[in-house]
CSV table of C-alpha atoms in Angstrom, one decimal:
chain,number,residue,atom,x,y,z
A,1,UNK,CA,55.7,118.5,88.7
A,2,UNK,CA,55.6,121.8,86.7
A,3,UNK,CA,58.0,122.0,83.8
A,4,UNK,CA,59.6,125.1,85.1
A,5,UNK,CA,60.1,125.2,88.9
A,6,UNK,CA,60.7,128.3,90.9
A,7,UNK,CA,64.1,129.0,89.4
A,8,UNK,CA,62.6,129.7,86.1
A,9,UNK,CA,62.7,133.3,87.2
A,10,UNK,CA,65.9,135.1,87.4
A,11,UNK,CA,68.4,134.3,90.2
A,12,UNK,CA,68.2,138.0,91.0
A,13,UNK,CA,64.8,139.4,90.1
A,14,UNK,CA,64.7,142.8,91.8
A,15,UNK,CA,67.5,143.6,94.2
A,16,UNK,CA,66.9,146.6,96.4
A,17,UNK,CA,69.3,149.4,96.0
A,18,UNK,CA,70.7,151.5,98.9
A,19,UNK,CA,68.2,154.3,98.5
A,20,UNK,CA,65.4,151.8,99.0
A,21,UNK,CA,64.3,151.7,95.4
A,22,UNK,CA,64.3,148.7,93.2
A,23,UNK,CA,66.9,148.2,90.6
A,24,UNK,CA,66.0,147.2,87.1
A,25,UNK,CA,64.8,143.7,86.4
A,26,UNK,CA,67.7,141.4,85.8
A,27,UNK,CA,67.2,138.3,83.8
A,28,UNK,CA,69.9,135.7,84.4
A,29,UNK,CA,69.8,132.1,83.4
A,30,UNK,CA,72.3,130.9,86.1
A,31,UNK,CA,69.6,129.3,88.3
A,32,UNK,CA,68.0,127.4,85.5
A,33,UNK,CA,71.4,126.2,84.2
A,34,UNK,CA,72.5,124.9,87.7
A,35,UNK,CA,69.1,123.1,88.0
A,36,UNK,CA,69.8,121.5,84.7
A,37,UNK,CA,73.2,120.3,85.9
A,38,UNK,CA,71.9,118.7,89.1
A,39,UNK,CA,68.8,117.2,87.4
A,40,UNK,CA,71.1,115.8,84.7
A,41,UNK,CA,73.7,114.5,87.2
A,42,UNK,CA,71.1,112.8,89.5
A,43,UNK,CA,69.4,111.2,86.5
A,44,UNK,CA,72.7,109.9,85.0
A,45,UNK,CA,73.8,108.5,88.4
A,46,UNK,CA,70.5,106.7,89.1
A,47,UNK,CA,69.7,105.7,85.5
A,48,UNK,CA,71.1,102.2,85.9
A,49,UNK,CA,69.0,101.3,88.9
A,50,UNK,CA,65.8,100.2,87.2
A,51,UNK,CA,67.4,98.9,83.9
A,52,UNK,CA,70.3,97.0,85.6
A,53,UNK,CA,68.7,93.6,85.2
A,54,UNK,CA,68.1,94.2,81.5
A,55,UNK,CA,71.6,95.6,81.0
A,56,UNK,CA,73.2,92.6,82.7
A,57,UNK,CA,71.1,90.2,80.5
A,58,UNK,CA,71.9,92.0,77.2
A,59,UNK,CA,75.6,92.4,77.9
A,60,UNK,CA,76.1,88.9,79.2
A,61,UNK,CA,76.8,89.3,82.9
A,62,UNK,CA,73.4,88.4,84.3
A,63,UNK,CA,73.8,86.8,87.8
A,64,UNK,CA,77.3,88.3,88.3
A,65,UNK,CA,76.7,90.4,91.4
A,66,UNK,CA,80.2,91.8,91.3
A,67,UNK,CA,79.8,93.0,87.7
A,68,UNK,CA,76.4,94.5,88.6
A,69,UNK,CA,77.9,96.3,91.5
A,70,UNK,CA,80.7,97.7,89.4
A,71,UNK,CA,78.2,99.1,86.9
A,72,UNK,CA,76.7,101.1,89.7
A,73,UNK,CA,79.8,102.0,91.7
A,74,UNK,CA,82.3,102.7,88.9
A,75,UNK,CA,80.7,106.1,88.6
A,76,UNK,CA,82.0,106.8,92.1
A,77,UNK,CA,85.6,106.2,91.1
A,78,UNK,CA,85.2,108.6,88.2
A,79,UNK,CA,83.5,111.1,90.5
A,80,UNK,CA,86.4,110.9,93.0
A,81,UNK,CA,88.9,111.7,90.2
A,82,UNK,CA,86.8,114.5,88.9
A,83,UNK,CA,86.4,116.1,92.3
A,84,UNK,CA,90.1,116.1,92.9
A,85,UNK,CA,90.6,118.3,89.8
A,86,UNK,CA,87.5,120.4,90.0
A,87,UNK,CA,89.0,123.1,92.2
A,88,UNK,CA,92.0,123.6,89.9
A,89,UNK,CA,89.7,123.6,86.8
A,90,UNK,CA,87.3,126.2,88.4
A,91,UNK,CA,90.2,128.5,89.4
A,92,UNK,CA,92.0,128.1,86.1
A,93,UNK,CA,89.1,128.4,83.6
A,94,UNK,CA,86.3,130.0,85.7
A,95,UNK,CA,83.1,128.8,87.2
A,96,UNK,CA,81.0,129.1,84.0
A,97,UNK,CA,83.4,127.4,81.7
A,98,UNK,CA,83.9,124.6,84.3
A,99,UNK,CA,80.2,123.7,84.0
A,100,UNK,CA,80.6,123.4,80.2
A,101,UNK,CA,83.7,121.2,80.6
A,102,UNK,CA,82.0,118.9,83.1
A,103,UNK,CA,79.1,118.4,80.6
A,104,UNK,CA,81.5,116.9,78.1
A,105,UNK,CA,82.4,113.7,79.9
A,106,UNK,CA,78.7,113.3,80.9
A,107,UNK,CA,77.7,113.3,77.2
A,108,UNK,CA,80.6,111.1,76.1
A,109,UNK,CA,80.2,108.6,78.9
A,110,UNK,CA,76.4,108.3,78.5
A,111,UNK,CA,76.9,107.8,74.7
A,112,UNK,CA,79.5,105.1,75.3
A,113,UNK,CA,77.2,103.3,77.7
A,114,UNK,CA,74.2,103.6,75.3
A,115,UNK,CA,76.1,102.0,72.4
A,116,UNK,CA,78.3,99.4,74.1
A,117,UNK,CA,77.8,95.6,73.5
A,118,UNK,CA,80.0,94.4,76.4
A,119,UNK,CA,80.7,95.0,80.1
A,120,UNK,CA,84.0,96.8,79.5
A,121,UNK,CA,82.3,99.4,77.4
A,122,UNK,CA,79.6,100.0,80.0
A,123,UNK,CA,82.2,100.4,82.8
A,124,UNK,CA,84.3,102.8,80.7
A,125,UNK,CA,81.2,104.9,80.0
A,126,UNK,CA,80.2,104.9,83.6
A,127,UNK,CA,83.7,105.9,84.7
A,128,UNK,CA,83.8,108.8,82.2
A,129,UNK,CA,80.3,110.0,83.3
A,130,UNK,CA,81.6,109.9,86.9
A,131,UNK,CA,84.4,112.3,86.1
A,132,UNK,CA,81.8,114.9,85.0
A,133,UNK,CA,79.7,114.2,88.1
A,134,UNK,CA,82.7,114.8,90.3
A,135,UNK,CA,83.7,118.1,88.7
A,136,UNK,CA,80.3,119.8,89.0
A,137,UNK,CA,79.0,119.7,92.6
A,138,UNK,CA,81.8,121.6,94.3
A,139,UNK,CA,81.7,124.3,91.6
A,140,UNK,CA,77.9,124.5,91.8
A,141,UNK,CA,77.9,125.2,95.5
A,142,UNK,CA,80.7,127.9,95.3
A,143,UNK,CA,79.1,129.5,92.2
A,144,UNK,CA,75.8,129.9,94.1
A,145,UNK,CA,77.6,131.3,97.1
A,146,UNK,CA,79.6,133.8,94.9
A,147,UNK,CA,76.6,135.2,92.9
A,148,UNK,CA,73.9,135.2,95.6
A,149,UNK,CA,73.1,138.0,98.0
A,150,UNK,CA,73.3,136.8,101.7
A,151,UNK,CA,69.5,137.1,102.3
A,152,UNK,CA,68.6,134.4,99.8
A,153,UNK,CA,71.8,132.4,99.5
A,154,UNK,CA,70.3,129.5,101.4
A,155,UNK,CA,67.2,129.5,99.3
A,156,UNK,CA,69.2,129.3,96.1
A,157,UNK,CA,71.4,126.6,97.6
A,158,UNK,CA,68.3,124.5,98.3
A,159,UNK,CA,67.5,124.4,94.5
A,160,UNK,CA,70.4,122.0,94.2
A,161,UNK,CA,68.6,119.4,96.3
A,162,UNK,CA,65.3,119.9,94.6
A,163,UNK,CA,66.9,119.5,91.2
A,164,UNK,CA,68.6,116.3,92.4
A,165,UNK,CA,65.2,115.0,93.6
A,166,UNK,CA,63.6,115.7,90.2
A,167,UNK,CA,66.5,113.9,88.5
A,168,UNK,CA,66.0,110.8,90.7
A,169,UNK,CA,62.3,110.8,90.0
A,170,UNK,CA,63.0,111.3,86.3
A,171,UNK,CA,65.3,108.3,86.3
A,172,UNK,CA,62.6,106.2,88.0
A,173,UNK,CA,59.8,107.2,85.6
A,174,UNK,CA,61.9,106.8,82.4
A,175,UNK,CA,63.1,103.4,83.6
A,176,UNK,CA,59.7,101.9,84.1
A,177,UNK,CA,59.2,100.5,80.5
A,178,UNK,CA,62.5,98.7,80.6
A,179,UNK,CA,61.1,95.3,81.3
A,180,UNK,CA,58.5,95.5,78.5
A,181,UNK,CA,60.5,97.2,75.7
A,182,UNK,CA,63.7,95.4,74.6
A,183,UNK,CA,66.7,97.7,74.5
A,184,UNK,CA,64.9,100.5,76.4
A,185,UNK,CA,67.9,100.9,78.7
A,186,UNK,CA,69.9,102.3,75.7
A,187,UNK,CA,67.2,105.0,75.3
A,188,UNK,CA,67.6,105.8,79.0
A,189,UNK,CA,71.2,106.5,78.5
A,190,UNK,CA,70.7,108.5,75.3
A,191,UNK,CA,68.1,110.7,77.1
A,192,UNK,CA,70.7,111.6,79.7
A,193,UNK,CA,72.8,113.4,77.1
A,194,UNK,CA,70.0,115.9,76.5
A,195,UNK,CA,70.2,117.9,79.8
A,196,UNK,CA,74.0,117.7,79.8
A,197,UNK,CA,74.1,119.2,76.3
A,198,UNK,CA,71.5,121.9,77.3
A,199,UNK,CA,73.8,122.7,80.3
A,200,UNK,CA,76.8,123.3,78.1
A,201,UNK,CA,74.7,125.6,75.8
A,202,UNK,CA,72.8,127.4,78.6
A,203,UNK,CA,76.0,128.4,80.5
A,204,UNK,CA,76.9,130.7,77.5
A,205,UNK,CA,74.2,133.0,78.7
A,206,UNK,CA,75.0,132.9,82.4
A,207,UNK,CA,77.2,135.4,84.3
A,208,UNK,CA,80.7,134.6,85.4
A,209,UNK,CA,81.4,134.7,89.1
A,210,UNK,CA,82.6,138.3,89.9
A,211,UNK,CA,84.7,136.7,92.7
A,212,UNK,CA,86.7,134.7,90.2
A,213,UNK,CA,87.1,137.6,87.8
A,214,UNK,CA,88.4,139.8,90.7
A,215,UNK,CA,90.9,137.1,91.7
A,216,UNK,CA,92.1,137.1,88.1
A,217,UNK,CA,92.6,140.8,88.1
A,218,UNK,CA,89.7,141.4,85.8
A,219,UNK,CA,88.1,144.1,87.9
A,220,UNK,CA,86.2,145.8,85.1
A,221,UNK,CA,84.5,142.6,84.1
A,222,UNK,CA,83.7,141.8,87.7
A,223,UNK,CA,81.9,145.2,88.0
A,224,UNK,CA,79.9,144.4,84.8
A,225,UNK,CA,78.8,141.0,86.2
A,226,UNK,CA,77.9,142.6,89.5
A,227,UNK,CA,75.8,145.1,87.7
A,228,UNK,CA,73.9,142.3,85.9
A,229,UNK,CA,73.3,140.5,89.2
A,230,UNK,CA,72.7,143.3,91.7
A,231,UNK,CA,72.0,146.4,89.7
A,232,UNK,CA,74.1,149.6,89.3
A,233,UNK,CA,73.5,150.9,92.8
A,234,UNK,CA,75.0,147.9,94.5
A,235,UNK,CA,78.2,147.5,92.4
A,236,UNK,CA,80.4,149.7,94.5
A,237,UNK,CA,79.6,148.1,97.8
A,238,UNK,CA,80.0,144.6,96.3
A,239,UNK,CA,83.4,145.5,94.9
A,240,UNK,CA,84.4,147.0,98.3
A,241,UNK,CA,83.5,143.7,100.0
A,242,UNK,CA,85.7,141.8,97.6
A,243,UNK,CA,88.6,144.2,98.2
A,244,UNK,CA,88.3,143.7,102.0
A,245,UNK,CA,87.9,139.9,101.9
A,246,UNK,CA,90.6,139.1,99.3
A,247,UNK,CA,93.1,141.9,99.8
A,248,UNK,CA,96.7,140.8,99.4
A,249,UNK,CA,96.3,137.1,98.4
A,250,UNK,CA,94.3,137.2,95.1
A,251,UNK,CA,97.1,135.7,93.1
A,252,UNK,CA,98.6,133.3,95.7
A,253,UNK,CA,98.8,129.6,94.8
A,254,UNK,CA,97.0,127.4,97.3
A,255,UNK,CA,98.8,124.3,98.3
A,256,UNK,CA,97.2,121.1,99.6
A,257,UNK,CA,99.3,121.4,102.7
A,258,UNK,CA,97.5,124.7,103.6
A,259,UNK,CA,94.2,122.9,103.7
A,260,UNK,CA,95.2,120.2,106.1
A,261,UNK,CA,97.1,122.3,108.7
A,262,UNK,CA,97.6,125.9,109.6
A,263,UNK,CA,95.2,128.8,109.3
A,264,UNK,CA,92.6,127.0,107.2
A,265,UNK,CA,92.6,123.7,109.0
A,266,UNK,CA,89.6,124.4,111.1
A,267,UNK,CA,87.2,125.2,108.3
A,268,UNK,CA,88.4,122.4,106.1
A,269,UNK,CA,88.1,120.0,109.0
A,270,UNK,CA,84.5,121.1,109.6
A,271,UNK,CA,83.7,120.7,105.9
A,272,UNK,CA,85.3,117.3,105.5
A,273,UNK,CA,83.7,116.0,108.7
A,274,UNK,CA,80.2,117.2,107.7
A,275,UNK,CA,80.5,115.3,104.4
A,276,UNK,CA,81.8,112.2,106.1
A,277,UNK,CA,79.0,112.2,108.6
A,278,UNK,CA,76.5,112.8,105.8
A,279,UNK,CA,77.6,109.6,104.2
A,280,UNK,CA,78.2,107.6,107.4
A,281,UNK,CA,74.5,108.2,108.3
A,282,UNK,CA,73.8,105.6,105.7
A,283,UNK,CA,71.5,107.7,103.5
A,284,UNK,CA,72.7,106.1,100.2
A,285,UNK,CA,72.4,102.6,101.7
A,286,UNK,CA,68.9,103.5,102.9
A,287,UNK,CA,68.0,104.5,99.3
A,288,UNK,CA,69.4,101.3,98.0
A,289,UNK,CA,67.7,99.1,100.6
A,290,UNK,CA,64.3,100.7,100.4
A,291,UNK,CA,63.2,98.5,97.5
A,292,UNK,CA,64.0,95.3,99.4
A,293,UNK,CA,62.0,96.4,102.5
A,294,UNK,CA,59.0,97.3,100.3
A,295,UNK,CA,59.2,94.1,98.3
A,296,UNK,CA,59.2,92.0,101.4
A,297,UNK,CA,55.6,93.2,101.9
A,298,UNK,CA,54.6,92.6,98.3
A,299,UNK,CA,54.9,96.2,97.2
A,300,UNK,CA,56.6,96.8,93.9
A,301,UNK,CA,60.0,98.4,93.8
A,302,UNK,CA,58.7,101.1,91.4
A,303,UNK,CA,56.1,102.1,94.0
A,304,UNK,CA,58.7,102.0,96.8
A,305,UNK,CA,61.1,104.2,94.9
A,306,UNK,CA,58.2,106.6,94.1
A,307,UNK,CA,57.4,106.9,97.8
A,308,UNK,CA,61.0,107.6,98.7
A,309,UNK,CA,61.4,110.1,95.9
A,310,UNK,CA,58.3,112.0,96.8
A,311,UNK,CA,59.3,112.2,100.4
A,312,UNK,CA,62.8,113.3,99.4
A,313,UNK,CA,61.3,116.0,97.2
A,314,UNK,CA,58.8,117.2,99.9
A,315,UNK,CA,61.6,117.5,102.5
A,316,UNK,CA,63.7,119.5,100.0
A,317,UNK,CA,60.9,121.9,99.4
A,318,UNK,CA,60.6,122.4,103.2
A,319,UNK,CA,64.3,123.1,103.3
A,320,UNK,CA,63.9,125.7,100.6
A,321,UNK,CA,61.3,127.5,102.7
A,322,UNK,CA,63.3,127.3,105.9
A,323,UNK,CA,66.9,127.7,104.9
A,324,UNK,CA,67.0,131.5,105.1
A,325,UNK,CA,64.5,131.7,108.0
A,326,UNK,CA,65.7,129.1,110.6
A,327,UNK,CA,69.2,129.0,109.3
A,328,UNK,CA,71.7,126.3,108.3
A,329,UNK,CA,72.8,125.2,111.8
A,330,UNK,CA,69.3,124.6,113.1
A,331,UNK,CA,68.3,122.6,110.1
A,332,UNK,CA,71.4,120.5,110.3
A,333,UNK,CA,70.9,119.7,114.0
A,334,UNK,CA,67.3,118.7,113.6
A,335,UNK,CA,68.1,116.8,110.5
A,336,UNK,CA,70.7,114.6,112.1
A,337,UNK,CA,68.5,114.2,115.2
A,338,UNK,CA,65.5,113.1,113.1
A,339,UNK,CA,67.6,110.6,111.2
A,340,UNK,CA,68.8,109.2,114.6
A,341,UNK,CA,65.2,108.8,115.8
A,342,UNK,CA,64.2,107.0,112.6
A,343,UNK,CA,67.0,104.4,113.0
A,344,UNK,CA,65.4,103.6,116.4
A,345,UNK,CA,62.2,102.7,114.5
A,346,UNK,CA,64.3,100.4,112.3
A,347,UNK,CA,65.9,98.7,115.3
A,348,UNK,CA,62.6,98.1,117.0
A,349,UNK,CA,61.1,96.9,113.7
A,350,UNK,CA,63.8,94.3,113.3
A,351,UNK,CA,64.0,93.3,116.9
A,352,UNK,CA,60.5,93.3,118.3
A,353,UNK,CA,58.1,92.7,115.5
A,354,UNK,CA,60.2,90.7,113.1
A,355,UNK,CA,57.3,88.3,112.2
A,356,UNK,CA,54.4,90.7,112.2
A,357,UNK,CA,52.9,93.2,109.8
A,358,UNK,CA,53.8,95.8,112.4
A,359,UNK,CA,57.4,95.3,111.5
A,360,UNK,CA,56.7,96.4,107.9
A,361,UNK,CA,54.8,99.6,108.8
A,362,UNK,CA,57.4,100.6,111.5
A,363,UNK,CA,60.3,99.9,109.2
A,364,UNK,CA,58.7,101.8,106.3
A,365,UNK,CA,57.8,104.7,108.6
A,366,UNK,CA,61.3,104.9,109.9
A,367,UNK,CA,62.7,104.8,106.4
A,368,UNK,CA,60.6,107.6,105.1
A,369,UNK,CA,61.3,109.6,108.2
A,370,UNK,CA,65.0,109.1,107.6
A,371,UNK,CA,64.8,110.3,104.0
A,372,UNK,CA,62.6,113.3,105.0
A,373,UNK,CA,65.0,114.3,107.8
A,374,UNK,CA,68.0,114.0,105.5
A,375,UNK,CA,66.3,116.1,102.9
A,376,UNK,CA,65.6,119.1,105.2
A,377,UNK,CA,69.2,119.5,106.4
A,378,UNK,CA,71.9,116.9,106.0
A,379,UNK,CA,71.3,116.7,102.2
A,380,UNK,CA,71.3,120.4,101.1
A,381,UNK,CA,73.1,122.2,103.9
A,382,UNK,CA,76.7,120.9,103.8
A,383,UNK,CA,77.4,121.9,100.2
A,384,UNK,CA,76.0,125.4,100.7
A,385,UNK,CA,77.6,125.8,104.2
A,386,UNK,CA,81.0,124.8,103.1
A,387,UNK,CA,81.1,127.3,100.2
A,388,UNK,CA,80.1,130.0,102.7
A,389,UNK,CA,82.7,129.3,105.3
A,390,UNK,CA,85.7,128.9,102.9
A,391,UNK,CA,87.4,132.2,102.1
A,392,UNK,CA,87.7,133.1,98.5
A,393,UNK,CA,91.3,132.3,98.3
A,394,UNK,CA,90.8,128.6,99.0
A,395,UNK,CA,87.1,128.2,98.2
A,396,UNK,CA,87.3,126.2,95.0
A,397,UNK,CA,90.2,123.9,96.0
A,398,UNK,CA,88.8,123.4,99.6
A,399,UNK,CA,85.4,122.4,98.1
A,400,UNK,CA,87.1,120.0,95.8
A,401,UNK,CA,89.0,118.5,98.7
A,402,UNK,CA,85.9,118.0,100.9
A,403,UNK,CA,83.9,116.7,98.0
A,404,UNK,CA,86.6,114.0,97.4
A,405,UNK,CA,86.1,113.0,101.1
A,406,UNK,CA,82.4,112.7,100.3
A,407,UNK,CA,83.0,110.4,97.4
A,408,UNK,CA,85.4,108.2,99.4
A,409,UNK,CA,82.8,107.6,102.2
A,410,UNK,CA,80.0,107.3,99.7
A,411,UNK,CA,81.9,104.4,98.0
A,412,UNK,CA,82.8,102.8,101.4
A,413,UNK,CA,79.2,102.8,102.6
A,414,UNK,CA,77.8,101.5,99.3
A,415,UNK,CA,80.4,98.7,99.2
A,416,UNK,CA,80.1,97.6,102.9
A,417,UNK,CA,76.4,98.1,103.7
A,418,UNK,CA,75.0,94.8,102.6
A,419,UNK,CA,78.0,92.9,103.9
A,420,UNK,CA,77.6,94.6,107.3
A,421,UNK,CA,73.9,93.9,107.3
A,422,UNK,CA,74.6,90.2,106.8
A,423,UNK,CA,77.3,90.0,109.4
A,424,UNK,CA,76.0,92.4,112.1
A,425,UNK,CA,72.2,92.1,111.6
A,426,UNK,CA,69.8,95.0,111.1
A,427,UNK,CA,69.5,95.9,114.8
A,428,UNK,CA,73.2,96.5,115.4
A,429,UNK,CA,73.8,98.1,112.0
A,430,UNK,CA,70.9,100.6,112.3
A,431,UNK,CA,72.1,101.3,115.9
A,432,UNK,CA,75.5,102.1,114.4
A,433,UNK,CA,74.1,104.4,111.8
A,434,UNK,CA,72.0,106.2,114.5
A,435,UNK,CA,75.1,106.7,116.5
A,436,UNK,CA,76.8,108.5,113.6
A,437,UNK,CA,73.7,110.7,113.3
A,438,UNK,CA,73.9,111.6,117.0
A,439,UNK,CA,77.6,112.4,116.5
A,440,UNK,CA,76.5,114.7,113.7
A,441,UNK,CA,74.1,116.5,116.1
A,442,UNK,CA,77.0,117.1,118.7
A,443,UNK,CA,79.5,118.0,116.0
A,444,UNK,CA,77.2,120.6,114.5
A,445,UNK,CA,76.3,122.1,117.8
A,446,UNK,CA,80.0,122.4,118.8
A,447,UNK,CA,81.7,123.4,115.5
A,448,UNK,CA,79.3,124.9,113.0
A,449,UNK,CA,78.5,128.6,113.1
A,450,UNK,CA,75.3,130.1,111.7
A,451,UNK,CA,75.9,131.8,108.4
A,452,UNK,CA,72.3,132.9,107.6
A,453,UNK,CA,72.2,136.5,106.4
A,454,UNK,CA,76.0,137.0,106.9
A,455,UNK,CA,78.3,138.3,104.2
A,456,UNK,CA,81.2,136.1,103.2
A,457,UNK,CA,83.5,138.7,104.7
A,458,UNK,CA,81.7,138.5,108.1
A,459,UNK,CA,81.9,134.7,108.0
A,460,UNK,CA,85.6,134.7,107.3
A,461,UNK,CA,86.4,137.1,110.1
A,462,UNK,CA,84.4,135.0,112.5
A,463,UNK,CA,86.0,131.6,111.6
A,464,UNK,CA,89.6,132.4,110.6
A,465,UNK,CA,92.4,133.6,112.9
A,466,UNK,CA,93.4,137.0,111.7
A,467,UNK,CA,96.9,137.5,110.4
């Protein structure tokens, strides 16, 4: 992969002005910094997968499946806690400063894990890292929404998934020498502090969200940031949109009760359900189980993970190209449908060809199709879509609320998947996952509106009952 992917250019390179001319070139490092965050977070989350056996041997819990599971999943507990507070932090300190703050526990936690000599220290480090991982994703999605023009908002949102894919591949590649070099797992953790540190430093040079500045009554600063992002000719219209969308409630305090009933219930329900269905599809379990399926046919886990990672990256690149052309709703529907079809492959592989080589090829095909289908829609779309449908007044806290739902279901699926596989068998389990995917198709068709090319004000008017 090239060292500097497509976001190495400015998030806003040349925005057309109202008179049809191009505004000045505007170099902004926001895109690169957000990519750094997601690459770093994906790497930190997956860094234990390859070295887990070496970690358990060196720290004295080899063979203890519960302890090994805790090393992987303790991160989720920290992420849940971090996501609960991310909305408040983003509203209190700003989007840019929040990214710097979330980098701090990522560096501290990774350092703790790299230096520990016992299980307790490893779990503490993983929990602290999780806090940083939980704070960042809701803020990243709303930040992209608030600084991106409608015509390319989906494209920029897709960078999140691509960066995540690169982080996963990075964790795989860096973990390969762990079995041949004693103590290499400590190097893996130390390396994860580098992108987190770069994130904290790079955000100094990024713009602050004009939406947040406006909500804080800092109108002059909001105009300055809009000028950096959109050019002088577009500042007045951008400020007018902010005035129309946030008039009268800029300084109101948002209560949790407002998110679960009343005027905002519908959009929060849509967001929470999308994240729940994303996890109930079983995607994280599929990632986990892929190595086992490949190993059963004599294929190394490294090669298996490479296949999954490459397909995931390829699907994310397709989403990047189609997000602002086909739209969010179409990609979501086809994504969930493709995932449902792929589970049928898994059911037939387990039921009809359980003792033949055909079972392997059908199972692997279904698995790769599942990952590809997820990457083109169900992976990148919910985070972007939610930040678009939430009005500015509740955006940060509603994103945090929905992301906490994501982490809860993520933990449940990760905890129960292997037990359900043993008790239900693969046919019934994959049929259940496929059913959730079909529910996703129906839910998206009935409840999700297309946001492609629409301003945030237009989306709010369409979704919320007017007062």
